[in-house]
Amino acid sequence: MTDNHLDCKLTIQLSEGGKRKQRTVKITQDQAQALLDLIRQKYS
């Protein structure tokens, strides 16, 4: 199994007091996959 360390970007948008904020963070592919799995569990 090869590990090619693909970087994923996670963009978070939130509204705070009527102002829209946007943050982009770099995460690993493993973290992205874990996050997607969590979201699927929560909303399925």
Short mmCIF file of N, CA and C in Angstrom, two decimals:
data_model
loop_
_atom_site.label_atom_id
_atom_site.label_comp_id
_atom_site.label_asym_id
_atom_site.label_seq_id
_atom_site.Cartn_x
_atom_site.Cartn_y
_atom_site.Cartn_z
N MET A 1 0.85 -1.20 0.00
CA MET A 1 0.00 0.00 0.00
C MET A 1 0.88 1.25 0.00
N THR A 2 0.69 2.09 -0.97
CA THR A 2 1.53 3.28 -1.06
C THR A 2 0.88 4.45 -0.35
N ASP A 3 1.72 5.25 0.27
CA ASP A 3 1.24 6.44 0.99
C ASP A 3 1.79 7.65 0.27
N ASN A 4 0.94 8.37 -0.44
CA ASN A 4 1.43 9.49 -1.24
C ASN A 4 1.11 10.85 -0.64
N HIS A 5 0.66 10.88 0.59
CA HIS A 5 0.44 12.12 1.35
C HIS A 5 -0.26 13.21 0.54
N LEU A 6 -1.43 12.90 0.05
CA LEU A 6 -2.20 13.92 -0.64
C LEU A 6 -2.72 14.93 0.37
N ASP A 7 -2.50 16.20 0.08
CA ASP A 7 -3.04 17.24 0.94
C ASP A 7 -4.46 17.56 0.53
N CYS A 8 -5.32 17.69 1.50
CA CYS A 8 -6.70 18.10 1.24
C CYS A 8 -6.90 19.45 1.90
N LYS A 9 -7.75 20.25 1.30
CA LYS A 9 -8.07 21.54 1.90
C LYS A 9 -9.48 21.47 2.45
N LEU A 10 -9.62 21.92 3.67
CA LEU A 10 -10.93 21.97 4.30
C LEU A 10 -11.29 23.44 4.45
N THR A 11 -12.39 23.84 3.84
CA THR A 11 -12.83 25.22 3.95
C THR A 11 -14.04 25.28 4.86
N ILE A 12 -13.91 26.10 5.90
CA ILE A 12 -14.99 26.23 6.88
C ILE A 12 -15.59 27.62 6.74
N GLN A 13 -16.90 27.66 6.55
CA GLN A 13 -17.60 28.94 6.48
C GLN A 13 -18.55 29.04 7.65
N LEU A 14 -18.49 30.16 8.35
CA LEU A 14 -19.44 30.34 9.44
C LEU A 14 -19.85 31.80 9.54
N SER A 15 -21.03 31.99 10.09
CA SER A 15 -21.53 33.34 10.29
C SER A 15 -21.42 33.67 11.77
N GLU A 16 -20.86 34.84 12.04
CA GLU A 16 -20.71 35.26 13.42
C GLU A 16 -21.18 36.70 13.53
N GLY A 17 -22.28 36.88 14.22
CA GLY A 17 -22.81 38.23 14.38
C GLY A 17 -23.08 38.93 13.07
N GLY A 18 -23.58 38.18 12.10
CA GLY A 18 -23.90 38.78 10.81
C GLY A 18 -22.71 38.87 9.86
N LYS A 19 -21.51 38.59 10.38
CA LYS A 19 -20.32 38.62 9.52
C LYS A 19 -19.99 37.21 9.09
N ARG A 20 -19.66 37.07 7.81
CA ARG A 20 -19.28 35.75 7.31
C ARG A 20 -17.77 35.59 7.41
N LYS A 21 -17.38 34.49 8.00
CA LYS A 21 -15.95 34.20 8.11
C LYS A 21 -15.65 32.96 7.30
N GLN A 22 -14.47 32.92 6.73
CA GLN A 22 -14.06 31.73 5.99
C GLN A 22 -12.63 31.38 6.37
N ARG A 23 -12.43 30.14 6.72
CA ARG A 23 -11.09 29.67 7.05
C ARG A 23 -10.79 28.45 6.22
N THR A 24 -9.56 28.37 5.74
CA THR A 24 -9.15 27.19 5.00
C THR A 24 -7.99 26.55 5.75
N VAL A 25 -8.12 25.28 6.03
CA VAL A 25 -7.05 24.56 6.72
C VAL A 25 -6.62 23.37 5.86
N LYS A 26 -5.34 23.03 5.96
CA LYS A 26 -4.83 21.88 5.23
C LYS A 26 -4.90 20.66 6.14
N ILE A 27 -5.46 19.60 5.61
CA ILE A 27 -5.55 18.36 6.38
C ILE A 27 -5.05 17.21 5.51
N THR A 28 -4.74 16.11 6.14
CA THR A 28 -4.29 14.95 5.37
C THR A 28 -5.49 14.22 4.79
N GLN A 29 -5.22 13.34 3.86
CA GLN A 29 -6.30 12.58 3.23
C GLN A 29 -7.00 11.70 4.26
N ASP A 30 -6.22 11.15 5.21
CA ASP A 30 -6.82 10.32 6.26
C ASP A 30 -7.79 11.12 7.11
N GLN A 31 -7.39 12.34 7.45
CA GLN A 31 -8.26 13.19 8.26
C GLN A 31 -9.52 13.55 7.49
N ALA A 32 -9.36 13.82 6.21
CA ALA A 32 -10.52 14.15 5.38
C ALA A 32 -11.49 12.98 5.32
N GLN A 33 -10.95 11.78 5.17
CA GLN A 33 -11.79 10.59 5.09
C GLN A 33 -12.53 10.35 6.40
N ALA A 34 -11.81 10.53 7.52
CA ALA A 34 -12.43 10.34 8.83
C ALA A 34 -13.55 11.35 9.04
N LEU A 35 -13.32 12.57 8.59
CA LEU A 35 -14.32 13.62 8.73
C LEU A 35 -15.57 13.30 7.91
N LEU A 36 -15.35 12.83 6.68
CA LEU A 36 -16.48 12.46 5.84
C LEU A 36 -17.27 11.31 6.45
N ASP A 37 -16.56 10.35 7.03
CA ASP A 37 -17.24 9.22 7.67
C ASP A 37 -18.10 9.70 8.83
N LEU A 38 -17.56 10.62 9.63
CA LEU A 38 -18.31 11.17 10.76
C LEU A 38 -19.58 11.88 10.29
N ILE A 39 -19.43 12.68 9.23
CA ILE A 39 -20.57 13.43 8.72
C ILE A 39 -21.64 12.47 8.19
N ARG A 40 -21.20 11.43 7.51
CA ARG A 40 -22.16 10.45 6.99
C ARG A 40 -22.92 9.77 8.12
N GLN A 41 -22.21 9.41 9.18
CA GLN A 41 -22.87 8.76 10.31
C GLN A 41 -23.90 9.69 10.94
N LYS A 42 -23.53 10.94 11.09
CA LYS A 42 -24.40 11.88 11.78
C LYS A 42 -25.67 12.18 10.97
N TYR A 43 -25.53 12.29 9.65
CA TYR A 43 -26.66 12.75 8.85
C TYR A 43 -27.32 11.66 8.02
N SER A 44 -26.97 10.41 8.26
CA SER A 44 -27.62 9.36 7.47
C SER A 44 -28.78 8.76 8.24
#
